[in-house]
Coordinates of N, CA and C and ligand atoms in Angstrom, one line a residue:
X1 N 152.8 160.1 125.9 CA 151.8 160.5 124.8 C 150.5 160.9 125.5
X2 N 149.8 161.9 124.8 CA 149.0 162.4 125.3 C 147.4 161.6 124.7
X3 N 146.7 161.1 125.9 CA 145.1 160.3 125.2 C 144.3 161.2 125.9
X4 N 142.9 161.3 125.4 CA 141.8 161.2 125.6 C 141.6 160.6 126.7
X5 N 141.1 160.9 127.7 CA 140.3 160.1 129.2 C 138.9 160.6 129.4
X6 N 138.2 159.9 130.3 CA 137.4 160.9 131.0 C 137.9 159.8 132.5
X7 N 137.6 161.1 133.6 CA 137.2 160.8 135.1 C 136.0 161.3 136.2
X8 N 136.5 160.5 136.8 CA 135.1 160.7 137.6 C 135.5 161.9 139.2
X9 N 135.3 162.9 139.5 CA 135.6 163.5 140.6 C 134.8 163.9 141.2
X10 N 134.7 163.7 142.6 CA 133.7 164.6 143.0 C 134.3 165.5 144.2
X11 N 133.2 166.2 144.8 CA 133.5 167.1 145.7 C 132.8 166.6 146.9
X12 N 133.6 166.4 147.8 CA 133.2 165.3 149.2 C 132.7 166.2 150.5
X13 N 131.9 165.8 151.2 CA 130.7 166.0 152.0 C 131.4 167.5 152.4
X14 N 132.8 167.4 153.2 CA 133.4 168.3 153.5 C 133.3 169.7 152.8
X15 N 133.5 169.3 151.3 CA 133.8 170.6 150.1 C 132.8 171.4 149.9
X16 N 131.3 170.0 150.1 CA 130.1 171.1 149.8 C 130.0 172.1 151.0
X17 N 130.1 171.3 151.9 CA 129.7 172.1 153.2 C 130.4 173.3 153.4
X18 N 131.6 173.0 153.0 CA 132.2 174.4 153.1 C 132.0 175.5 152.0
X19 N 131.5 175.4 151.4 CA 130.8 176.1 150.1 C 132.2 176.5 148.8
X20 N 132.9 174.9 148.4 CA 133.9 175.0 147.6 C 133.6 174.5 146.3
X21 N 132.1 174.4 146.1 CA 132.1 173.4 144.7 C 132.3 174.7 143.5
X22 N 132.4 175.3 143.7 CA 132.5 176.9 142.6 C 134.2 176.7 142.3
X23 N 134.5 176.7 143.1 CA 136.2 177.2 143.4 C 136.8 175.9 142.8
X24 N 136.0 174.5 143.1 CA 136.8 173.3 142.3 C 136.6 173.5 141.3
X25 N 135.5 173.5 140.9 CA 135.1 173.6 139.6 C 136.0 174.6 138.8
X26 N 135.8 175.6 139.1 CA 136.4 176.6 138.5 C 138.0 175.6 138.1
X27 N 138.7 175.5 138.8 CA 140.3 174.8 138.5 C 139.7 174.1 137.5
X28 N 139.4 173.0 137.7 CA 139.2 172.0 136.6 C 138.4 172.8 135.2
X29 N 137.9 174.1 135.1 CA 137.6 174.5 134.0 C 138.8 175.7 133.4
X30 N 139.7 176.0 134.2 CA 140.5 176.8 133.6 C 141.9 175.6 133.1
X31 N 141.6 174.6 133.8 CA 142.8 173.9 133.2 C 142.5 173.3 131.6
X32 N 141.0 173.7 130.8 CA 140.7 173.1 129.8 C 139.8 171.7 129.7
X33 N 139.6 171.4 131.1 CA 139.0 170.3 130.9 C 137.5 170.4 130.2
X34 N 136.4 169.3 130.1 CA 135.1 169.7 129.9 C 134.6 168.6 130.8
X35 N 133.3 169.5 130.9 CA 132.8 169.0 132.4 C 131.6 168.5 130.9
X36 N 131.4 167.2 131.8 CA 130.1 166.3 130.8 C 129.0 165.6 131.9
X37 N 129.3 165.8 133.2 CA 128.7 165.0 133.6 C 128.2 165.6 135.1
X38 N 127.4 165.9 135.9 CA 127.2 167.0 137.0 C 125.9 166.5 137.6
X39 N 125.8 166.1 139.5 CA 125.1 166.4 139.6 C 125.5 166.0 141.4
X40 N 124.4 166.6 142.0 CA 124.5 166.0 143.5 C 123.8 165.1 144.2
X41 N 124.7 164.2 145.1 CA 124.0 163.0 145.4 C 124.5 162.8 146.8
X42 N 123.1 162.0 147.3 CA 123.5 161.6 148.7 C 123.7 160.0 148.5
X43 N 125.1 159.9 149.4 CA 125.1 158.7 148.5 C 125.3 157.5 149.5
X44 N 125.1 156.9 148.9 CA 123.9 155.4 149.8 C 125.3 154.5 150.4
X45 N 124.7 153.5 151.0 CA 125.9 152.3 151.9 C 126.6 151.7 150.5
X46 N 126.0 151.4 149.6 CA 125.7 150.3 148.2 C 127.1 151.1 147.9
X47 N 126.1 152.3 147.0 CA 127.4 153.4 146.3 C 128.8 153.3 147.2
X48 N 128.9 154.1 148.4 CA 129.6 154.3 149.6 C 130.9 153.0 149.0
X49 N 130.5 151.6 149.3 CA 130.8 150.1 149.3 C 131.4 149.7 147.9
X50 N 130.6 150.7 147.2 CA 131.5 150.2 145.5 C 132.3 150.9 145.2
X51 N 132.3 152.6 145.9 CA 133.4 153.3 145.4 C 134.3 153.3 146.0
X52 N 134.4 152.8 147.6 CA 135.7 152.5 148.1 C 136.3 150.9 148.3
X53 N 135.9 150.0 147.7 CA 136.0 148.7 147.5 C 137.5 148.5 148.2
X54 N 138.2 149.1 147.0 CA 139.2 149.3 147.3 C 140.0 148.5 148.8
X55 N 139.6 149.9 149.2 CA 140.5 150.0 151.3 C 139.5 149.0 151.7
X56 N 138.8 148.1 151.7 CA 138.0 147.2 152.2 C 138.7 146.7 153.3
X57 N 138.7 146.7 154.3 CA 139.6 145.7 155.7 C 140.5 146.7 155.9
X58 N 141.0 147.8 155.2 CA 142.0 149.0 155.9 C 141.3 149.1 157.6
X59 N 142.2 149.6 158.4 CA 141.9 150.5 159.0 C 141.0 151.9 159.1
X60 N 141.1 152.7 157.9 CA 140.3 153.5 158.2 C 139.0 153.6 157.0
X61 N 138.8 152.5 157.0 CA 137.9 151.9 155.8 C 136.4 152.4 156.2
X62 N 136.3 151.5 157.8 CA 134.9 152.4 158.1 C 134.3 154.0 158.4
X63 N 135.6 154.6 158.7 CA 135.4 155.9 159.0 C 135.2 156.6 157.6
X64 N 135.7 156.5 156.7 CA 136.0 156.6 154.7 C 134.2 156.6 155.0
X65 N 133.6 154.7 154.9 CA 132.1 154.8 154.2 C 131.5 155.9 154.7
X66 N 131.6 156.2 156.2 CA 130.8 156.7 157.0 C 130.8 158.9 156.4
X67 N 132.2 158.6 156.3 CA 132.6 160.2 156.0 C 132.0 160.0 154.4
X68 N 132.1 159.6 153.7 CA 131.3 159.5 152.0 C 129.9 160.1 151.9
X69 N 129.1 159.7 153.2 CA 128.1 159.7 153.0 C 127.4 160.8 154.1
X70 N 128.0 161.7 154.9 CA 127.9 162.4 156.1 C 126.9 164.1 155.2
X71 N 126.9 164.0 153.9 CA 126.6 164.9 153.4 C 126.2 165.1 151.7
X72 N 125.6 165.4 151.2 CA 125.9 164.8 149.7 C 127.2 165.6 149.2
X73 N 127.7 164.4 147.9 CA 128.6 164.9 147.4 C 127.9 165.8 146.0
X74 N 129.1 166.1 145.6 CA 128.8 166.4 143.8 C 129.6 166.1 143.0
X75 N 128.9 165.1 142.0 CA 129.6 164.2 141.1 C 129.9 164.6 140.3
X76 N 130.7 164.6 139.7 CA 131.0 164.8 138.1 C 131.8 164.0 137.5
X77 N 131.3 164.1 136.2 CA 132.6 163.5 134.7 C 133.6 164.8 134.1
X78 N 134.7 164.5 133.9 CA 135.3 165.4 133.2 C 136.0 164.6 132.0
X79 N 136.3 165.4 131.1 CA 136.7 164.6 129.8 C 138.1 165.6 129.6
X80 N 138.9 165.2 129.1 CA 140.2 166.1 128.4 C 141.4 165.1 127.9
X81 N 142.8 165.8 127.5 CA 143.4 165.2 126.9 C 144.3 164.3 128.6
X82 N 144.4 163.7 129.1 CA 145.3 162.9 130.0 C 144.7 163.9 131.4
X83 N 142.9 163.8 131.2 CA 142.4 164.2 132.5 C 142.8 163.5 133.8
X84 N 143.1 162.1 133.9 CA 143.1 161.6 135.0 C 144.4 162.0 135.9
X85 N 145.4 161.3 135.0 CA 146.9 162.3 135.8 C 146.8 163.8 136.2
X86 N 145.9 164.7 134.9 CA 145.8 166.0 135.1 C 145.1 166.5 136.4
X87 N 144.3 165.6 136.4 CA 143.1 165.5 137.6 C 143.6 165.3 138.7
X88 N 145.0 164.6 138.9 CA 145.0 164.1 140.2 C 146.4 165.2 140.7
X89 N 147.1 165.4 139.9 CA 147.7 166.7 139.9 C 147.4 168.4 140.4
X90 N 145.5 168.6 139.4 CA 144.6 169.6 140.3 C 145.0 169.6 142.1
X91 N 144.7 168.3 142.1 CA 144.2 167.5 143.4 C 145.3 167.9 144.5
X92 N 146.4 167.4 144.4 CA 147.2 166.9 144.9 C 147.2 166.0 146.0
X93 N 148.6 165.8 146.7 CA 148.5 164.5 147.4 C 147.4 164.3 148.2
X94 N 146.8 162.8 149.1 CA 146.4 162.2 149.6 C 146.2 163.2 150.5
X95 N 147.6 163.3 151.5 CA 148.0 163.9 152.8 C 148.4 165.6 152.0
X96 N 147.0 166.4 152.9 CA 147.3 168.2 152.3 C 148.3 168.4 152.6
X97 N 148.9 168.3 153.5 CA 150.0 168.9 154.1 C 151.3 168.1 153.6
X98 N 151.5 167.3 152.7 CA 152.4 166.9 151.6 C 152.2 167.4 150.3
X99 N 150.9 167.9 150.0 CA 150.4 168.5 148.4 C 151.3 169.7 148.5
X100 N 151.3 169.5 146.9 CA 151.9 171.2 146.7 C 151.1 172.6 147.1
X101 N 151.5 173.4 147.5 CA 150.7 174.1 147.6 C 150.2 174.9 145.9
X102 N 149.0 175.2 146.0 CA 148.8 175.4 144.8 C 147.3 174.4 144.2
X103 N 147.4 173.2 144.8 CA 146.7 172.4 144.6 C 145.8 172.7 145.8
X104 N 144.3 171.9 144.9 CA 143.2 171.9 146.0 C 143.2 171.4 147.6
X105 N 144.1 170.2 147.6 CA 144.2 169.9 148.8 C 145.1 170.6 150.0
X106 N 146.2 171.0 149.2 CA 147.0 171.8 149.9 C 146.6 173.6 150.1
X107 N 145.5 173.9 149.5 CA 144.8 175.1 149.4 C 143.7 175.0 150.5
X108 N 142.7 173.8 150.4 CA 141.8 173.7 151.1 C 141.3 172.6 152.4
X109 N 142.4 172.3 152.5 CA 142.7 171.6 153.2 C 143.9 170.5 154.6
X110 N 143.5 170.2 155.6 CA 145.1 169.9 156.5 C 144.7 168.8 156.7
X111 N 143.9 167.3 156.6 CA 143.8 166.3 157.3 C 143.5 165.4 156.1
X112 N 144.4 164.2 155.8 CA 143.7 163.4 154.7 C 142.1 163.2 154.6
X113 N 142.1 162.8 156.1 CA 140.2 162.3 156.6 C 139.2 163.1 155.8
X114 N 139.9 164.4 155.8 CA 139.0 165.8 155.4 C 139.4 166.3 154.1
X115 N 139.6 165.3 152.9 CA 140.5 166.3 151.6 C 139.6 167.0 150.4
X116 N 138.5 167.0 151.0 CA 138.0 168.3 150.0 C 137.1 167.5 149.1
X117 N 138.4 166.2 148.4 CA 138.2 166.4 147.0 C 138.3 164.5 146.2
X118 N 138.0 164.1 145.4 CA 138.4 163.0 144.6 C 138.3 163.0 143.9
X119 N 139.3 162.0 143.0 CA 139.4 161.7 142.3 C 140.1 160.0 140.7
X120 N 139.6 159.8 140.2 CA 139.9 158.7 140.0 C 141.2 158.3 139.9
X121 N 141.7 157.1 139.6 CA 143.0 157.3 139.9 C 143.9 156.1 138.4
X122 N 142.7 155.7 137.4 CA 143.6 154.9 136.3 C 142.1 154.9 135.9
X123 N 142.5 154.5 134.4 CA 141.1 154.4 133.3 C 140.5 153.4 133.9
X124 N 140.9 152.1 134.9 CA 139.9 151.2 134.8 C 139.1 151.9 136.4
X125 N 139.8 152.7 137.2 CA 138.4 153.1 138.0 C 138.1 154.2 137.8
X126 N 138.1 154.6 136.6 CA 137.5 156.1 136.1 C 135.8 155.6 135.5
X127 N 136.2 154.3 134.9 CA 134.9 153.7 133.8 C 133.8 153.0 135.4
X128 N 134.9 152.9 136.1 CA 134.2 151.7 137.3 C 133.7 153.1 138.3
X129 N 134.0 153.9 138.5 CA 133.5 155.0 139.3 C 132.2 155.5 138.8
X130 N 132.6 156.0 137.6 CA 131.6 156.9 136.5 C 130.2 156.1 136.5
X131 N 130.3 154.9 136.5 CA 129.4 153.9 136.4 C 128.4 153.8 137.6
X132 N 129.2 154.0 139.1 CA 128.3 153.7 140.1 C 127.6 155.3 140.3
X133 N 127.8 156.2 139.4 CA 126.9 157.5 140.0 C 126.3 157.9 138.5
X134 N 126.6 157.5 137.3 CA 125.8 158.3 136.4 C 125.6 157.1 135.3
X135 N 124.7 157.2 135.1 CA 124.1 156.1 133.4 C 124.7 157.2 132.5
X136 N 125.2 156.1 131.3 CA 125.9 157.0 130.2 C 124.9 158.2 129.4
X137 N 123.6 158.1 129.5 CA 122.7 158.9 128.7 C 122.5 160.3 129.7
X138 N 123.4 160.0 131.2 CA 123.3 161.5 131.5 C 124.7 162.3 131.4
X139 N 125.0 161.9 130.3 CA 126.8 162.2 130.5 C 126.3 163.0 129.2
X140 N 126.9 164.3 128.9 CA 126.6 165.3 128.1 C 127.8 165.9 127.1
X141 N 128.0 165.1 125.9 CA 129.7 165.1 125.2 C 129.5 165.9 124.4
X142 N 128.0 166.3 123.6 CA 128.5 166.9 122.3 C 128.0 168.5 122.6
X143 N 129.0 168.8 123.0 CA 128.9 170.4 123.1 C 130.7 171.0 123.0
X144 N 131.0 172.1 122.3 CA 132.2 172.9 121.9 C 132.6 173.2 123.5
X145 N 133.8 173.3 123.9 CA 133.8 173.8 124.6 C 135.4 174.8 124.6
X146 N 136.1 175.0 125.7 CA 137.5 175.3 125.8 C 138.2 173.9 125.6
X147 N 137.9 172.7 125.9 CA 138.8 171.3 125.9 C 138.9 171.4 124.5
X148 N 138.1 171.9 124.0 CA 138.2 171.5 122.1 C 139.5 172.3 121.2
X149 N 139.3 173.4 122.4 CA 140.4 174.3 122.0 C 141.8 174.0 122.3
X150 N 141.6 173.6 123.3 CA 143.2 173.1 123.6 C 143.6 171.9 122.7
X151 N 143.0 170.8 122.4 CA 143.0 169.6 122.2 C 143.0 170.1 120.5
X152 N 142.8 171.2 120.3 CA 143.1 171.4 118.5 C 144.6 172.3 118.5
X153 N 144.9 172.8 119.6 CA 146.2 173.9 119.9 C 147.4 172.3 120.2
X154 N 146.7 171.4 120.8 CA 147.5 170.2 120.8 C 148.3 169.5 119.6
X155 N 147.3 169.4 118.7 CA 147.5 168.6 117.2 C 148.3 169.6 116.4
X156 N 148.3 171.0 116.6 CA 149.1 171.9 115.4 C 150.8 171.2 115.8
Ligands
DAT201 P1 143.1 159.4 147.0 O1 141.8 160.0 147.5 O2 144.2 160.4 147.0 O3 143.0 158.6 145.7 P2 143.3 156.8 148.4 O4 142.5 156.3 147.2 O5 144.5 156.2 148.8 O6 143.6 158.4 148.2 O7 142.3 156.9 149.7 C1 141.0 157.3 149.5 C2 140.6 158.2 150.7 O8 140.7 157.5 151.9 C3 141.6 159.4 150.8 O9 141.2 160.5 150.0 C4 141.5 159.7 152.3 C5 141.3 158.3 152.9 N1 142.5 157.7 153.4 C6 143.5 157.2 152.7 N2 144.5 156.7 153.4 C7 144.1 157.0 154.7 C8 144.7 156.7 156.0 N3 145.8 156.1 156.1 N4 143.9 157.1 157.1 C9 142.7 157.7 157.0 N5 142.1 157.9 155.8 C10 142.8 157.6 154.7
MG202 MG1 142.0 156.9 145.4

């Protein structure tokens, strides 16, 4: 069944640098999503520490904080009907060189270390992500968009 999500994705130090935030963007806007939430950030040890909680004691845990923060990222919210699966699908795998080709990591990318791209990965760290980079009063919902359109081509 199809729900309502929003996620949190950004474009990682690597993507800006390489001048891909147009080109992600763009995917996630042709696939119908809506973008509610945008901005760029250099992002701190704190942030770095809450969004990869996660791998904490991994192995490549410290090289993660350190690569998070080597550049700013650009954050965003996207809202749509089952954005997060949809989102991680954009994405594809972890390792580019397992992604489908077609997807951003397998397009723009050869080295996990270096994948372009994130994204959230279940509603509870989409709300816990979204949280450590944006207050809800800069999240921007009430505007028409293409998601409205799909999401009404959905219900017929
Ligand atoms: P994803 O970004 O696909 O959700 P993840 O949450 O498992 O993947 O890991 C977060 C990031 O950490 C990932 O984008 C790249 C890096 N990473 C994951 N596994 C790694 C490993 N074994 N060695 C080095 N970096 C890794
Ligand atoms: Mg993840």
């Amino acid at each position: 069944m199809q729900t309502e999500q929003r996620t949190f994705i950004a474009v990682k130090p690597d993507g800006v640098k390489r001048g891909l935030v147009g080109e992600i963007i763009k995917r996630f806007e042709n696939r119908g999503f809506k973008l509610i939430g945008l901005k760029m950030v250099d992002v701190t040890p704190e942030m770095a520490e809450k969004h990869y909680g996660e791998h904490k004691g991994k192995s490549f845990y410290n090289r993660l904080i350190e690569y998070i923060q080597s550049g700013p990222i650009v954050a965003m919210v996207w809202k749509g009907y089952d954005v997060i699966s949809g989102s991680r699908q954009l994405m594809g795998s972890t390792r580019p060189l397992e992604a489908q080709v077609g997807t951003i990591r397998a397009d723009f990318a050869l080295v996990k270390e270096y994948n372009v791209v994130h994204g959230s990965d279940s509603v509870e760290s989409a709300e816990r992500e979204i949280a450590i980079y944006f207050d809800e009063n800069e999240l921007c919902d009430e505007y028409d968009n293409m998601a409205e359109i799909v999401i009404e081509k959905l219900d017929d």
